[in-house]
Tab-separated table of C-alpha atoms in Angstrom:
chain	number	residue	atom	x	y	z
A	8	UNK	CA	67.045	49.802	-29.796
A	9	UNK	CA	68.567	52.111	-32.441
A	10	UNK	CA	65.123	52.910	-33.909
A	11	UNK	CA	63.774	54.099	-30.553
A	12	UNK	CA	66.833	56.098	-29.477
A	13	UNK	CA	65.611	55.961	-25.851
A	14	UNK	CA	67.633	55.368	-22.768
A	15	UNK	CA	64.733	53.376	-21.307
A	16	UNK	CA	64.649	50.953	-24.263
A	17	UNK	CA	68.473	50.726	-24.201
A	18	UNK	CA	68.548	49.921	-20.459
A	19	UNK	CA	65.699	47.407	-20.892
A	20	UNK	CA	67.689	45.610	-23.624
A	21	UNK	CA	70.809	45.600	-21.466
A	22	UNK	CA	68.943	44.245	-18.388
A	23	UNK	CA	67.174	41.519	-20.299
A	24	UNK	CA	70.272	40.444	-22.184
A	25	UNK	CA	72.392	40.430	-18.997
A	26	UNK	CA	69.801	38.316	-17.187
A	27	UNK	CA	69.762	35.793	-20.008
A	28	UNK	CA	73.552	35.466	-19.895
A	29	UNK	CA	73.669	35.181	-16.112
A	30	UNK	CA	70.894	32.591	-15.912
A	31	UNK	CA	72.315	30.548	-18.813
A	32	UNK	CA	75.713	30.496	-17.146
A	33	UNK	CA	74.104	29.536	-13.804
A	34	UNK	CA	72.120	26.705	-15.309
A	35	UNK	CA	75.240	25.417	-17.126
A	36	UNK	CA	77.309	25.606	-13.986
A	37	UNK	CA	74.643	23.819	-11.952
A	38	UNK	CA	74.534	21.109	-14.600
A	39	UNK	CA	78.321	20.695	-14.364
A	40	UNK	CA	78.153	20.110	-10.592
A	41	UNK	CA	75.287	17.706	-10.984
A	42	UNK	CA	72.557	19.910	-9.581
A	43	UNK	CA	70.769	21.057	-12.751
A	44	UNK	CA	67.388	19.943	-11.406
A	45	UNK	CA	67.774	22.173	-8.343
A	46	UNK	CA	67.313	25.317	-10.449
A	47	UNK	CA	63.994	24.704	-12.179
A	48	UNK	CA	62.264	26.844	-14.760
A	49	UNK	CA	59.585	28.977	-13.113
A	50	UNK	CA	56.179	29.985	-14.443
A	51	UNK	CA	57.265	33.576	-13.903
A	52	UNK	CA	60.097	33.096	-16.368
A	53	UNK	CA	57.711	31.701	-18.999
A	54	UNK	CA	55.259	34.554	-18.522
A	55	UNK	CA	58.161	37.041	-18.689
A	56	UNK	CA	59.230	35.562	-22.026
A	57	UNK	CA	55.660	35.921	-23.413
A	58	UNK	CA	55.372	39.562	-22.285
A	59	UNK	CA	58.864	40.259	-23.659
A	60	UNK	CA	58.107	38.728	-27.038
A	61	UNK	CA	54.765	40.524	-27.299
A	62	UNK	CA	56.489	43.820	-26.476
A	63	UNK	CA	59.079	43.209	-29.197
A	64	UNK	CA	56.474	42.280	-31.798
A	65	UNK	CA	54.450	45.374	-31.018
A	66	UNK	CA	57.511	47.637	-31.067
A	67	UNK	CA	58.888	46.169	-34.318
A	68	UNK	CA	55.527	46.290	-36.093
A	69	UNK	CA	54.961	50.000	-35.391
A	70	UNK	CA	56.742	53.307	-35.886
A	71	UNK	CA	58.476	54.506	-32.698
A	72	UNK	CA	56.205	57.551	-32.512
A	73	UNK	CA	52.891	55.612	-32.616
A	74	UNK	CA	50.674	54.937	-29.670
A	75	UNK	CA	51.124	51.197	-30.250
A	76	UNK	CA	54.867	51.613	-29.880
A	77	UNK	CA	54.255	53.315	-26.539
A	78	UNK	CA	52.127	50.310	-25.529
A	79	UNK	CA	55.008	48.039	-26.567
A	80	UNK	CA	57.420	50.095	-24.464
A	81	UNK	CA	55.059	49.730	-21.498
A	82	UNK	CA	55.039	45.948	-22.016
A	83	UNK	CA	58.838	46.058	-22.229
A	84	UNK	CA	59.067	47.813	-18.860
A	85	UNK	CA	56.805	45.108	-17.382
A	86	UNK	CA	59.067	42.496	-18.897
A	87	UNK	CA	62.120	44.181	-17.295
A	88	UNK	CA	60.449	44.083	-13.880
A	89	UNK	CA	59.623	40.410	-14.360
A	90	UNK	CA	63.184	39.819	-15.644
A	91	UNK	CA	64.730	41.124	-12.434
A	92	UNK	CA	62.192	39.280	-10.270
A	93	UNK	CA	62.741	35.961	-12.031
A	94	UNK	CA	66.530	36.371	-11.881
A	95	UNK	CA	66.274	36.909	-8.154
A	96	UNK	CA	64.266	33.686	-7.826
A	97	UNK	CA	66.809	31.721	-9.832
A	98	UNK	CA	69.734	33.057	-7.836
A	99	UNK	CA	67.909	32.294	-4.563
A	100	UNK	CA	67.326	28.754	-5.707
A	101	UNK	CA	70.966	28.335	-6.622
A	102	UNK	CA	72.108	29.806	-3.291
A	103	UNK	CA	69.868	27.426	-1.352
A	104	UNK	CA	71.152	24.500	-3.408
A	105	UNK	CA	74.783	25.402	-2.872
A	106	UNK	CA	74.256	25.822	0.872
A	107	UNK	CA	73.206	22.180	1.199
A	108	UNK	CA	75.857	19.853	2.625
């Protein structure tokens, strides 16, 4: 983040990190109440992780001013969109689970 000095990269890092903390806490809490299997890992989350890791590798392997770094930033934006979408799916699953009698 410090190499890029961009508000977009900074916000992306904050969103992705926040989602990971929220979902980890949710999964831990669901495990404590005996419903850990109700919040399952989605394919979207796995694809998001692949896109995110590819973005990071491209961004770390290139200078921030290169065209490849711009490609990495584009991938990072896609990862952020997928991050928000997958968090919504997890939270919806948890809500549905908690609404059960």
